[in-house]
PDB file of C-alpha atoms in Angstrom:
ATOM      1  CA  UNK I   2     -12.494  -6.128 -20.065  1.00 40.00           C
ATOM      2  CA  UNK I   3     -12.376  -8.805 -17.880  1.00 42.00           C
ATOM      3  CA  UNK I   4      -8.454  -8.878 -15.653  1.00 47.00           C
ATOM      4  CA  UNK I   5      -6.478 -11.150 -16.806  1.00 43.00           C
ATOM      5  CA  UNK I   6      -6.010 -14.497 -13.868  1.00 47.00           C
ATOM      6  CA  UNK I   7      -2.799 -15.572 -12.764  1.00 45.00           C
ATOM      7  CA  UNK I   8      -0.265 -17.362 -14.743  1.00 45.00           C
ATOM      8  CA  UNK I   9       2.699 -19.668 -14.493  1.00 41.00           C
ATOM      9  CA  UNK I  10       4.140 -17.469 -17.091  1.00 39.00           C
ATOM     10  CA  UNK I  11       3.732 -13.969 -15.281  1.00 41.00           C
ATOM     11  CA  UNK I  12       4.984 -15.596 -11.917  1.00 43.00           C
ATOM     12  CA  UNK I  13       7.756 -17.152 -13.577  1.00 40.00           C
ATOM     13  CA  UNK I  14       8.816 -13.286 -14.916  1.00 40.00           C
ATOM     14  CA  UNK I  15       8.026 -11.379 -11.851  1.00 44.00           C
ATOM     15  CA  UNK I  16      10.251 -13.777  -9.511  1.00 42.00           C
ATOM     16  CA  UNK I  17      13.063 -13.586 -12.637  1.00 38.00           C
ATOM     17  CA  UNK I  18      14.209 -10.277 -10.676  1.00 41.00           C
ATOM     18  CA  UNK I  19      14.190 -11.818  -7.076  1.00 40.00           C
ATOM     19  CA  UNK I  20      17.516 -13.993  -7.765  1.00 37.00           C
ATOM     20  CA  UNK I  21      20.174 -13.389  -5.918  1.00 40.00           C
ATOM     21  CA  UNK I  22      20.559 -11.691  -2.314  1.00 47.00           C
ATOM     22  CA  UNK I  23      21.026  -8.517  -3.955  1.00 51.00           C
ATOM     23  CA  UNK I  24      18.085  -8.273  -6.360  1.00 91.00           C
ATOM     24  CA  UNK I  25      14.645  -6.180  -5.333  1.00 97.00           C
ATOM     25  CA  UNK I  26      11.863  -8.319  -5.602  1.00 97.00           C
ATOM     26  CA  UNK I  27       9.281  -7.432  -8.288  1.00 97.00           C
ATOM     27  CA  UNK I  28       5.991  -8.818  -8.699  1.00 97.00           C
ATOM     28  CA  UNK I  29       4.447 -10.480 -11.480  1.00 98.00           C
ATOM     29  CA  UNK I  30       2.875  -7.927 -13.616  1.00 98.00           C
ATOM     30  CA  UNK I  31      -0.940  -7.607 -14.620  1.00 98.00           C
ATOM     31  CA  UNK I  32      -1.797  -9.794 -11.454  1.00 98.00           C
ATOM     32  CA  UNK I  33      -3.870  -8.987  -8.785  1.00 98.00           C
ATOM     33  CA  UNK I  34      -2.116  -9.043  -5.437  1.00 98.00           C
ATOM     34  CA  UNK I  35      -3.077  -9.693  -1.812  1.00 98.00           C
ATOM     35  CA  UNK I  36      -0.335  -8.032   0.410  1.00 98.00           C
ATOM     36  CA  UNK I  37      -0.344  -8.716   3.993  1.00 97.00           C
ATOM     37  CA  UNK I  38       1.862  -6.597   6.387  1.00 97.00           C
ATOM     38  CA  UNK I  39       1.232  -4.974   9.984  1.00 97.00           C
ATOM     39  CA  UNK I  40       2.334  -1.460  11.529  1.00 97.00           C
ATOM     40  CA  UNK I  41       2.795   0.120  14.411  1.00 98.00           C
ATOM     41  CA  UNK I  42       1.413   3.951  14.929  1.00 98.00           C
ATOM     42  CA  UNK I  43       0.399   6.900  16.815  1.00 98.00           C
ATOM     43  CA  UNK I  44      -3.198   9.119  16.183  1.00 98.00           C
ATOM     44  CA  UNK I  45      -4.104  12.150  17.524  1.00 98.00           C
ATOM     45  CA  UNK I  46      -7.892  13.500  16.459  1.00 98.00           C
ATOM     46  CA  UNK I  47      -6.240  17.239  17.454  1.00 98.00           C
ATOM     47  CA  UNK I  48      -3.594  16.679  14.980  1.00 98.00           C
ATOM     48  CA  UNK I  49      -0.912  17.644  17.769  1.00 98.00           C
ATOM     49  CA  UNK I  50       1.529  15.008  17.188  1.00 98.00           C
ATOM     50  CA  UNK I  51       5.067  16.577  16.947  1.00 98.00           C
ATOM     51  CA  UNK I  52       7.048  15.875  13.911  1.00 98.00           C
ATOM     52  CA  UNK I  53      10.996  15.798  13.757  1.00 97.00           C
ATOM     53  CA  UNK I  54      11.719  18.616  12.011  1.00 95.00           C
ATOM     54  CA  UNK I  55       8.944  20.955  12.494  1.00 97.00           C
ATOM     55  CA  UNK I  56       5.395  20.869  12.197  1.00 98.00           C
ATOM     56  CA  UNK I  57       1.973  18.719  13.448  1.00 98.00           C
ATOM     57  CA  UNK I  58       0.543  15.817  12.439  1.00 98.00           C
ATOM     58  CA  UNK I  59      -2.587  13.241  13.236  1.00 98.00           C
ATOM     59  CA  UNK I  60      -1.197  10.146  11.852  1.00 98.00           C
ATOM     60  CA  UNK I  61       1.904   8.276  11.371  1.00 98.00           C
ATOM     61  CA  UNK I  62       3.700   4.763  12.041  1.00 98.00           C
ATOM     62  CA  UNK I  63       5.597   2.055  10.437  1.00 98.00           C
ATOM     63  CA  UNK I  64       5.176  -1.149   8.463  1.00 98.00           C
ATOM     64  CA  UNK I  65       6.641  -4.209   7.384  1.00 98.00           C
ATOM     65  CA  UNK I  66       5.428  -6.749   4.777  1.00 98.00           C
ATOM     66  CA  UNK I  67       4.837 -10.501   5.888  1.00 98.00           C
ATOM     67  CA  UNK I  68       3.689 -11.692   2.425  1.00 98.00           C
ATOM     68  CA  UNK I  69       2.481 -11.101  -1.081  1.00 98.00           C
ATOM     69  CA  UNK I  70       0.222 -13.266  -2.422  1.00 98.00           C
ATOM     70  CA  UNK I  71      -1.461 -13.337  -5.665  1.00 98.00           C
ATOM     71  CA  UNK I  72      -5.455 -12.505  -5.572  1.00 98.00           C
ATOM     72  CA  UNK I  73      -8.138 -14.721  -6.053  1.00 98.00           C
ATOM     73  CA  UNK I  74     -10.251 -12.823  -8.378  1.00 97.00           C
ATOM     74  CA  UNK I  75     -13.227 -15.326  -8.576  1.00 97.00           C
ATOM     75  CA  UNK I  76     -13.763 -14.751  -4.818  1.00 97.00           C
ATOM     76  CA  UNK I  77     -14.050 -10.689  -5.173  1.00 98.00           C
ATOM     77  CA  UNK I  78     -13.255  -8.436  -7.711  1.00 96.00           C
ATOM     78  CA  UNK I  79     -12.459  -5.813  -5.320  1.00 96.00           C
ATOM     79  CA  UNK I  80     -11.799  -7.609  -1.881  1.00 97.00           C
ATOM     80  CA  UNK I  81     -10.142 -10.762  -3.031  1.00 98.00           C
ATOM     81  CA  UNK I  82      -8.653 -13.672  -1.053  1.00 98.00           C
ATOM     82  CA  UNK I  83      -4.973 -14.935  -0.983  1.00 98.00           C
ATOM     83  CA  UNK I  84      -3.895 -17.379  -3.247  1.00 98.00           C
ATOM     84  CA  UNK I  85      -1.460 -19.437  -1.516  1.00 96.00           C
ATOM     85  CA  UNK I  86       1.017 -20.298  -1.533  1.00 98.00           C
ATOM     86  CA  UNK I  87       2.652 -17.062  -1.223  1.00 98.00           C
ATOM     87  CA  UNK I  88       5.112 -15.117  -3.637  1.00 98.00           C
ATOM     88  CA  UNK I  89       6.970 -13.777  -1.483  1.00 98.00           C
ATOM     89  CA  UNK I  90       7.745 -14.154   2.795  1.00 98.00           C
ATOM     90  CA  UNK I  91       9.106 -12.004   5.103  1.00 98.00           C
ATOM     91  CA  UNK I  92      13.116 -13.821   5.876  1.00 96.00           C
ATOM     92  CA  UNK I  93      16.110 -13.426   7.222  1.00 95.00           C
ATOM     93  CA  UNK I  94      17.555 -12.636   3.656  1.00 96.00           C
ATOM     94  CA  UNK I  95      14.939  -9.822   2.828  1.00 97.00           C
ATOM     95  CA  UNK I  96      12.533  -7.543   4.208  1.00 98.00           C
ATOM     96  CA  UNK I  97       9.783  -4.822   2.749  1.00 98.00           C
ATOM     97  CA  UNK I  98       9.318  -2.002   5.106  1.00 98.00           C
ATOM     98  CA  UNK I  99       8.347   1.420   5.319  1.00 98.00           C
ATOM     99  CA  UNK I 100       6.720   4.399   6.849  1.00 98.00           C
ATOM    100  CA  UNK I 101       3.211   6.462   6.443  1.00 98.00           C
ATOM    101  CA  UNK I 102       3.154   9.752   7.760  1.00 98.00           C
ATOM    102  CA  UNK I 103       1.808  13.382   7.157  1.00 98.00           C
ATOM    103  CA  UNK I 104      -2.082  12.521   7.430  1.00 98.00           C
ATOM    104  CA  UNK I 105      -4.084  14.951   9.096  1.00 98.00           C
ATOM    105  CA  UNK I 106      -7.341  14.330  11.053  1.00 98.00           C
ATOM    106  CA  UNK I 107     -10.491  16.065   9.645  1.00 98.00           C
ATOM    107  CA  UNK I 108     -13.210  17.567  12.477  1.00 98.00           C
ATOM    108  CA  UNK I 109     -16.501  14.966  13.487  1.00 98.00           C
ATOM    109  CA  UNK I 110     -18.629  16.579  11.597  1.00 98.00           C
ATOM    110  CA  UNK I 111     -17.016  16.106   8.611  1.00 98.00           C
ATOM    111  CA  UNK I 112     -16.392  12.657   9.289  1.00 98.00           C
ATOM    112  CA  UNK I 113     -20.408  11.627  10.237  1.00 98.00           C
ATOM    113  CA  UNK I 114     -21.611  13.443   7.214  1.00 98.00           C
ATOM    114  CA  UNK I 115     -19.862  10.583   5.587  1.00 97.00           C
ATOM    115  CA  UNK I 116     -20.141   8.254   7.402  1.00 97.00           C
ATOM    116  CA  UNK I 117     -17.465   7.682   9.767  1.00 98.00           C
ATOM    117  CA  UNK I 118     -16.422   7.542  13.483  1.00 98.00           C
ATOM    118  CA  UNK I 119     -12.938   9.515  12.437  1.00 98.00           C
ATOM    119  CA  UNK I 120     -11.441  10.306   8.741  1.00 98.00           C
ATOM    120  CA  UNK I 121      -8.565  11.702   7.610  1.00 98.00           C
ATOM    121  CA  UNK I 122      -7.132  13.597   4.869  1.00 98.00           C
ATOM    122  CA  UNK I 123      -3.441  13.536   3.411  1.00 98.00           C
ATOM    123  CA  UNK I 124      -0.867  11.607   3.765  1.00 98.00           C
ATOM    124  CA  UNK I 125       1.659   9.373   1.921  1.00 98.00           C
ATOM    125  CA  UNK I 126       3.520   5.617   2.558  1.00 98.00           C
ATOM    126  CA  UNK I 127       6.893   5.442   1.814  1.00 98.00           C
ATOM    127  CA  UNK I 128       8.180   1.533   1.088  1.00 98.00           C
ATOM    128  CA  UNK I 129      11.351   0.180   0.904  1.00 98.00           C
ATOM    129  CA  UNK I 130      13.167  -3.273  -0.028  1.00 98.00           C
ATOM    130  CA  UNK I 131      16.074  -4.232   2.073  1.00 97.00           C
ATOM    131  CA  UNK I 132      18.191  -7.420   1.497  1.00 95.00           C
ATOM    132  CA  UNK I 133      20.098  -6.860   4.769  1.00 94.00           C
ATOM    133  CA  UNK I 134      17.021  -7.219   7.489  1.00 96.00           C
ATOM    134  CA  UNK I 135      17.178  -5.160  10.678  1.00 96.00           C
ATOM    135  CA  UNK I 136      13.878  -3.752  11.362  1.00 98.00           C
ATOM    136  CA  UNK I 137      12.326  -5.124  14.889  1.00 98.00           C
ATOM    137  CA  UNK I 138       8.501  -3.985  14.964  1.00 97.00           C
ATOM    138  CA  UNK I 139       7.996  -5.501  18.226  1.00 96.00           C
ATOM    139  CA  UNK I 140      11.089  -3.011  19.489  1.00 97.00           C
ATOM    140  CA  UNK I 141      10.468  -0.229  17.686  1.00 98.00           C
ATOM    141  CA  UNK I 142       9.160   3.029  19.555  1.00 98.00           C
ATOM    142  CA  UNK I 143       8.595   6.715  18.458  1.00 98.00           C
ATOM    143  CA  UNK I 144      11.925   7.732  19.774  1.00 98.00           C
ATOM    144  CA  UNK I 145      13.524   5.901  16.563  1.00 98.00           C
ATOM    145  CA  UNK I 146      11.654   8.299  14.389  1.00 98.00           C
ATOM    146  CA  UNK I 147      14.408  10.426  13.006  1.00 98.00           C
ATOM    147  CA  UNK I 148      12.184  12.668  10.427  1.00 98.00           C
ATOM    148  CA  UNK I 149       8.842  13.242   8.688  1.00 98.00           C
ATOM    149  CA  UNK I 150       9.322   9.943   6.633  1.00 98.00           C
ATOM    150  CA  UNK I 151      12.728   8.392   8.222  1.00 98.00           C
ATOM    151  CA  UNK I 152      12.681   6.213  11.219  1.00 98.00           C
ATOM    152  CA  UNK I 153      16.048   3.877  11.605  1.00 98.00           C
ATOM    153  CA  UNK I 154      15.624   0.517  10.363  1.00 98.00           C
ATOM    154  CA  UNK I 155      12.583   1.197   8.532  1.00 98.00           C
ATOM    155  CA  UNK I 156      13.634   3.495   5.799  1.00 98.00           C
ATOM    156  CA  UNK I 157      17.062   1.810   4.991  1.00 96.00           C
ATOM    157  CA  UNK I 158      17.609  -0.098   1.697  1.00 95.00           C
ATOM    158  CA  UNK I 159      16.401   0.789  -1.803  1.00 98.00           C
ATOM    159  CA  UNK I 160      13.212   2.914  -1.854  1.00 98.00           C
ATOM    160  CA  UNK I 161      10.947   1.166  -3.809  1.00 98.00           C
ATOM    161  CA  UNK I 162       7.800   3.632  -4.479  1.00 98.00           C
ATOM    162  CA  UNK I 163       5.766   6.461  -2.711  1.00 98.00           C
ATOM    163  CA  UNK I 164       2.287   6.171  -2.571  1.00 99.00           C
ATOM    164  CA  UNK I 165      -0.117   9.050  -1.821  1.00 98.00           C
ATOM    165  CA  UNK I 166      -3.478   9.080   0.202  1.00 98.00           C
ATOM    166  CA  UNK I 167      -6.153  10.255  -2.255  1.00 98.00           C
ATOM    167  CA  UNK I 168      -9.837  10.663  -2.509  1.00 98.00           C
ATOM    168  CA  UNK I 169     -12.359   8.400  -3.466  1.00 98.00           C
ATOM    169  CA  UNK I 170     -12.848   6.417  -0.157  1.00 98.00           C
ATOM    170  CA  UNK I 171     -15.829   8.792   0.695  1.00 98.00           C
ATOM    171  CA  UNK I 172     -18.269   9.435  -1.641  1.00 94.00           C
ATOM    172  CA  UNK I 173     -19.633  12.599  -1.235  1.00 91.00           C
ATOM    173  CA  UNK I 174     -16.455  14.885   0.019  1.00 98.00           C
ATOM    174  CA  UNK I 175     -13.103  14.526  -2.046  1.00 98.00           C
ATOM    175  CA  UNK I 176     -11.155  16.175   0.995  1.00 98.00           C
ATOM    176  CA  UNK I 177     -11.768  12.246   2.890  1.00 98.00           C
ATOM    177  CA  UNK I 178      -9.217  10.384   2.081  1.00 98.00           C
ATOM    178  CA  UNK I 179      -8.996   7.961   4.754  1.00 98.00           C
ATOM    179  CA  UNK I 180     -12.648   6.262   7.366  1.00 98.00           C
ATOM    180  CA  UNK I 181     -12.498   4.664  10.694  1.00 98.00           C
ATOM    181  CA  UNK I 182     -15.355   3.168  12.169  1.00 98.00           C
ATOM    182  CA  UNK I 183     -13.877   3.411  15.556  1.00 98.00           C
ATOM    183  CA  UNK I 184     -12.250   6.684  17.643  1.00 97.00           C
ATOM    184  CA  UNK I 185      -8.687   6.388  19.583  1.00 97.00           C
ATOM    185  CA  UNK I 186      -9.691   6.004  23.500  1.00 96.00           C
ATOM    186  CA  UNK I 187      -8.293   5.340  26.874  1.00 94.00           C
ATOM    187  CA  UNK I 188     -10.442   2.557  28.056  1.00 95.00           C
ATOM    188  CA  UNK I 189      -9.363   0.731  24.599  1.00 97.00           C
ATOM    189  CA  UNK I 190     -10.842   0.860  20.740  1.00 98.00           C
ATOM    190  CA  UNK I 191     -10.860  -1.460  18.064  1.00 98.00           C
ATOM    191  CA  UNK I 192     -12.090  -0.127  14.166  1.00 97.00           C
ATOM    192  CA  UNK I 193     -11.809  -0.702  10.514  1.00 97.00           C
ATOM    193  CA  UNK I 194     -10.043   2.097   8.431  1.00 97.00           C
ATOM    194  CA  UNK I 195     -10.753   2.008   4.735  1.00 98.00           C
ATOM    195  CA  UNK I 196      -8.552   4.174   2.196  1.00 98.00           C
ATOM    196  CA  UNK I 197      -7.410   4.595  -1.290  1.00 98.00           C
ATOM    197  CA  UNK I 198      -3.279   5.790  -2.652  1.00 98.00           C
ATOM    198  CA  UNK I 199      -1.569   6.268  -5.493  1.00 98.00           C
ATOM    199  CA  UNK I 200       1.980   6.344  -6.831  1.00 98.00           C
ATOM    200  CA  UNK I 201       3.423   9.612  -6.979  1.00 98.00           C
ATOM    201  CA  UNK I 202       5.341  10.763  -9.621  1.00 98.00           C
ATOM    202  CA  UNK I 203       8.603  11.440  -7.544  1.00 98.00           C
ATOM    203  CA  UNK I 204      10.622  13.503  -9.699  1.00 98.00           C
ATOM    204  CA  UNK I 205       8.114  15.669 -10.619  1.00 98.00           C
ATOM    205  CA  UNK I 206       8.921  14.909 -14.266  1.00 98.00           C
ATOM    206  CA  UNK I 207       4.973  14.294 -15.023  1.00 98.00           C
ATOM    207  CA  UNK I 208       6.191  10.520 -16.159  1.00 98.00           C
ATOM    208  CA  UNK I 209       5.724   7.257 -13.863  1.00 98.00           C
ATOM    209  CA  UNK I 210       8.673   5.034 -14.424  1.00 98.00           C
ATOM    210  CA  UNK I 211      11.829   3.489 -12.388  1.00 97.00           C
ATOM    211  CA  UNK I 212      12.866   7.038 -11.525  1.00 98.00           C
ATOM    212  CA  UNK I 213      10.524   7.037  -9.536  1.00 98.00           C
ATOM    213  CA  UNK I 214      10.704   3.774  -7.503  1.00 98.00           C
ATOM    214  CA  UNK I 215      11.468   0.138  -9.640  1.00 98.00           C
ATOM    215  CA  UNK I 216       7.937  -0.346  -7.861  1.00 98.00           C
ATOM    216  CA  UNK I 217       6.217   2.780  -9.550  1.00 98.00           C
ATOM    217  CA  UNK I 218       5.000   1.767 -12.814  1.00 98.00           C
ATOM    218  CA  UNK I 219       4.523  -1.975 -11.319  1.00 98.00           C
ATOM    219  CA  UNK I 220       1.992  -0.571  -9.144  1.00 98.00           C
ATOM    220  CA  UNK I 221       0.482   2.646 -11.017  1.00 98.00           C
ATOM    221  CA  UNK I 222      -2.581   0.452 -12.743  1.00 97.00           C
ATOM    222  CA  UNK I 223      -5.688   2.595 -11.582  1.00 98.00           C
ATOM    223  CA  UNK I 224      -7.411  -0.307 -11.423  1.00 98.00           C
ATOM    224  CA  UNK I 225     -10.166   0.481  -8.970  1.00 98.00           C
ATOM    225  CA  UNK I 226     -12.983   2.832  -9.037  1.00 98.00           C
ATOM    226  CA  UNK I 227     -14.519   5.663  -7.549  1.00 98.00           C
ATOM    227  CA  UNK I 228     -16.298   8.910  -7.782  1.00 97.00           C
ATOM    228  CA  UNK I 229     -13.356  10.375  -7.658  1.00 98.00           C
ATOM    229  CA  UNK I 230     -11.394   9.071 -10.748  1.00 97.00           C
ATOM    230  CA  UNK I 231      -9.265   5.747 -10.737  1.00 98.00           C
ATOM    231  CA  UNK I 232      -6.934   4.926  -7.765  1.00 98.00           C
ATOM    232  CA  UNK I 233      -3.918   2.302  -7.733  1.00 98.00           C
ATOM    233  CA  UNK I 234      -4.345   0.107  -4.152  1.00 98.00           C
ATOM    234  CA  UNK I 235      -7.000  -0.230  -1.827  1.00 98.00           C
ATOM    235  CA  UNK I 236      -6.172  -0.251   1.621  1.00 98.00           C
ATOM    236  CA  UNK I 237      -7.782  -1.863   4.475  1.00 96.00           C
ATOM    237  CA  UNK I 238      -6.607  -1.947   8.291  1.00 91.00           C
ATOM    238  CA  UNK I 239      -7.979  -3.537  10.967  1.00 95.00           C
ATOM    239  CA  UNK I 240      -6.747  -1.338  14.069  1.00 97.00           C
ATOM    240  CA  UNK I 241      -6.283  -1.267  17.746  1.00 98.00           C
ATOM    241  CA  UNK I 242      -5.211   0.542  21.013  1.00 98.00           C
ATOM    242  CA  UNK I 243      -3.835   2.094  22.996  1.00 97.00           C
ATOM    243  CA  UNK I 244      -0.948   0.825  22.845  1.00 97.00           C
ATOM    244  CA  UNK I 245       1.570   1.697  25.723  1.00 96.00           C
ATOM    245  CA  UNK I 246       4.839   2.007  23.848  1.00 97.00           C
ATOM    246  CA  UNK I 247       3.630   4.620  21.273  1.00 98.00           C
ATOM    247  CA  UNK I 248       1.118   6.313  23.524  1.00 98.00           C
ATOM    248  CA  UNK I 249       2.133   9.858  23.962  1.00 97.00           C
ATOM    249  CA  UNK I 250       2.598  11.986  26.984  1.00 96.00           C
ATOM    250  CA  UNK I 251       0.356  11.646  29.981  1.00 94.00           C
ATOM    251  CA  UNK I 252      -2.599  14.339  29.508  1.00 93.00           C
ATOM    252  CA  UNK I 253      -2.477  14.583  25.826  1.00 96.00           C
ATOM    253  CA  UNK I 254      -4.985  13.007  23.089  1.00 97.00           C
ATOM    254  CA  UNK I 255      -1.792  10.743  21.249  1.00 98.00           C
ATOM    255  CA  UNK I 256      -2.473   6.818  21.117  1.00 98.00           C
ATOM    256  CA  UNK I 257      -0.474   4.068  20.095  1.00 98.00           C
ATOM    257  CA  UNK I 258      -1.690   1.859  17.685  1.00 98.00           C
ATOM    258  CA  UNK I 259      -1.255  -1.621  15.894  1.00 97.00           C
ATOM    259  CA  UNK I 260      -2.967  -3.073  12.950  1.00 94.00           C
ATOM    260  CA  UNK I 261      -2.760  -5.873  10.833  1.00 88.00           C
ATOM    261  CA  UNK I 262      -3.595  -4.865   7.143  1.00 86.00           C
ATOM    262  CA  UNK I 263      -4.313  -6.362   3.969  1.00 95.00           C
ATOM    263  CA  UNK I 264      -3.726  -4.496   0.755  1.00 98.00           C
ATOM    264  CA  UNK I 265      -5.056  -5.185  -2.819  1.00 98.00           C
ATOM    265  CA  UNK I 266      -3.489  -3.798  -6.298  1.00 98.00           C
ATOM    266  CA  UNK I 267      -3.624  -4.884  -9.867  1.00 98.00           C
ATOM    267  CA  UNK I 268      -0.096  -4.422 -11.069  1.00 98.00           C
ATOM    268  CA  UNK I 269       0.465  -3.213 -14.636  1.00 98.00           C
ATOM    269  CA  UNK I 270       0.982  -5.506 -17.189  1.00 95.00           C
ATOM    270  CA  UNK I 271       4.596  -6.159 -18.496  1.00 79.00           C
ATOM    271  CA  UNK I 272       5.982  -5.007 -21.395  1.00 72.00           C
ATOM    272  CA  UNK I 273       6.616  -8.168 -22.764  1.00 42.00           C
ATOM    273  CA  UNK I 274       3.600  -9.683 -21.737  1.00 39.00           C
ATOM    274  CA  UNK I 275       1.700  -6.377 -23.477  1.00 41.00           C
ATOM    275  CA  UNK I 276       3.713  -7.782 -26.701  1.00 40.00           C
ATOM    276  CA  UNK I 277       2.400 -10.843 -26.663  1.00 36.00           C
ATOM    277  CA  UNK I 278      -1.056  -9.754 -26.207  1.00 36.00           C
ATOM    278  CA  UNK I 279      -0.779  -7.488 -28.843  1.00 41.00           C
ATOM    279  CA  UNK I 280       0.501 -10.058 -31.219  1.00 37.00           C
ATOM    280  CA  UNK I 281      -1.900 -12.861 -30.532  1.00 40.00           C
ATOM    281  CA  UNK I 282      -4.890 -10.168 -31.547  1.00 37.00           C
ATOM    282  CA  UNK I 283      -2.760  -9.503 -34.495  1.00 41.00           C
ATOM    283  CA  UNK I 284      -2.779 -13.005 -35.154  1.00 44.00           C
ATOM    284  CA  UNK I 285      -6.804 -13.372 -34.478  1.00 37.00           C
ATOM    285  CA  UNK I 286      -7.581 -10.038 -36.960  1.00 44.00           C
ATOM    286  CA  UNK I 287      -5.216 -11.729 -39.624  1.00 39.00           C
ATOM    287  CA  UNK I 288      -7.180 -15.496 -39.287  1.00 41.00           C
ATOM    288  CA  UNK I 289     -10.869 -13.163 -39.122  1.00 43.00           C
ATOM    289  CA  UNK I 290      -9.405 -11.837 -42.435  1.00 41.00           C
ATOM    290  CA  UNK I 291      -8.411 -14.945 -44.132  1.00 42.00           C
ATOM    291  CA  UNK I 292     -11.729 -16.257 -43.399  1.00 39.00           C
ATOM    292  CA  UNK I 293     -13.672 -13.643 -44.955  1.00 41.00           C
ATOM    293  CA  UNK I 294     -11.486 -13.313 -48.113  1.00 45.00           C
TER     294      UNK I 294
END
């Protein structure tokens, strides 16, 4: 089946709940969407980045949205372009922001039999909507990091889904769930990081719904592909470094990072809209029917 292309009428419903300062914005459903939005982070190959709290970690950093777009499907059906103009823009009035952490670097080997320079496994983005702005990613540092997934002015706001690195990006090992094509190094790298997530269920209740994020079900459309089973967003970063401010101690193997990242989902179709399909192939099996009688 053939995704359905953006509509006036889908727009039109998905920018019905951005009114009003107060409102989270929501998407258009059953659209594909181009979201742009850049980060800030720290890798470690030996996984020996300290996290608040307790525990080691090889990746982690922070976001913030700068626009959604709507996807031009005719361009790619995986990789597609922008549509502009865009949905929705970074403001004073609102910002989308949030944090990925908990990803854990796998050894070389594992990474060149698939492949890659470095890879990953693990992991999860937290996002969040936030109608009174504050977060600064030029001014933000590591020292702001007040948990495993809190860091202040980043995770304020209304939580608006949890996504979950997942397998799929690397064909022939399951345990990959994120490739780079370039390793974190003093003199200076640059790379392309390629990955798959999914919405996680939250609650734990074994249902995807608000409870779990107003974003949740918007985004839970397993729309893409892989060996692997069906995954929600694609995710691809074009990275970085080292990057003074989030470099870690002198003599140890943490670099700072920044990317600039473009991500691609098909969001589930409304309710509504799923109604009115439904009805106009009513109404097509009830003309086929009058024609043969």
């Amino acid at each position: 089946m053939k995704p359905m292309q953006p509509t006036l009428l889908a727009l039109a419903a998905g920018l019905m709940f951005s009114a009003g300062a107060q409102a989270v914005f929501m998407p258009p459903g059953g659209q594909p969407l181009y979201i742009k939005f850049d980060n800030k982070e720290q890798i470690s190959l030996s996984n020996s980045i300290p996290v608040p709290g307790g525990g080691t970690e090889g990746n982690w950093g922070i976001l913030k949205f700068s626009t959604i777009a709507l996807g031009d499907l005719s361009s790619d059906p995986i990789f597609w372009d922008p549509i502009s103009p865009p949905i929705w823009v970074d403001s004073s009035a609102a910002e989308i922001t949030g944090i990925f952490w908990g990803i854990q670097n796998l050894p070389g080997a594992t990474c060149a039999a698939v492949g890659a320079t470095i890879c990953g496994t693990g992991g999860f983005i937290d996002l969040y909507w936030d109608d009174t702005p504050d977060a600064n990613l030029g001014a933000a540092t590591p020292a702001h990091r007040t948990g495993a997934n809190t860091f202040t002015s980043f995770t304020d706001g209304t939580f608006l889904v949890r996504l979950r690195f997942n397998s799929g990006i690397a064909s022939g090992d399951a345990s990959v769930h994120l490739v780079g094509t370039a390793a974190p190094a003093q003199g200076g790298f640059a790379g392309l990081a390629d990955s798959y997530v999914d919405v996680v269920d939250v609650n734990g209740d074994s249902v995807i719904d608000a409870a779990d994020g107003p974003w949740a079900p918007l985004l839970n459309g397993n729309y893409f592909t892989t060996d692997f089973g069906r995954r929600d967003v694609r995710l691809r970063t074009i990275y970085n470094g080292p990057l003074p401010a989030w470099n870690g101690p002198a003599g140890t193997d943490i670099f700072g990072a920044q990317s600039s990242d473009p991500a691609r989902v098909f969001t589930v179709p409304e309710p509504a809209t799923l109604g009115l399909i439904g009805l106009g192939l009513l109404g097509l099996g009830l003309a086929g029917r009058r024609r043969t009688a």
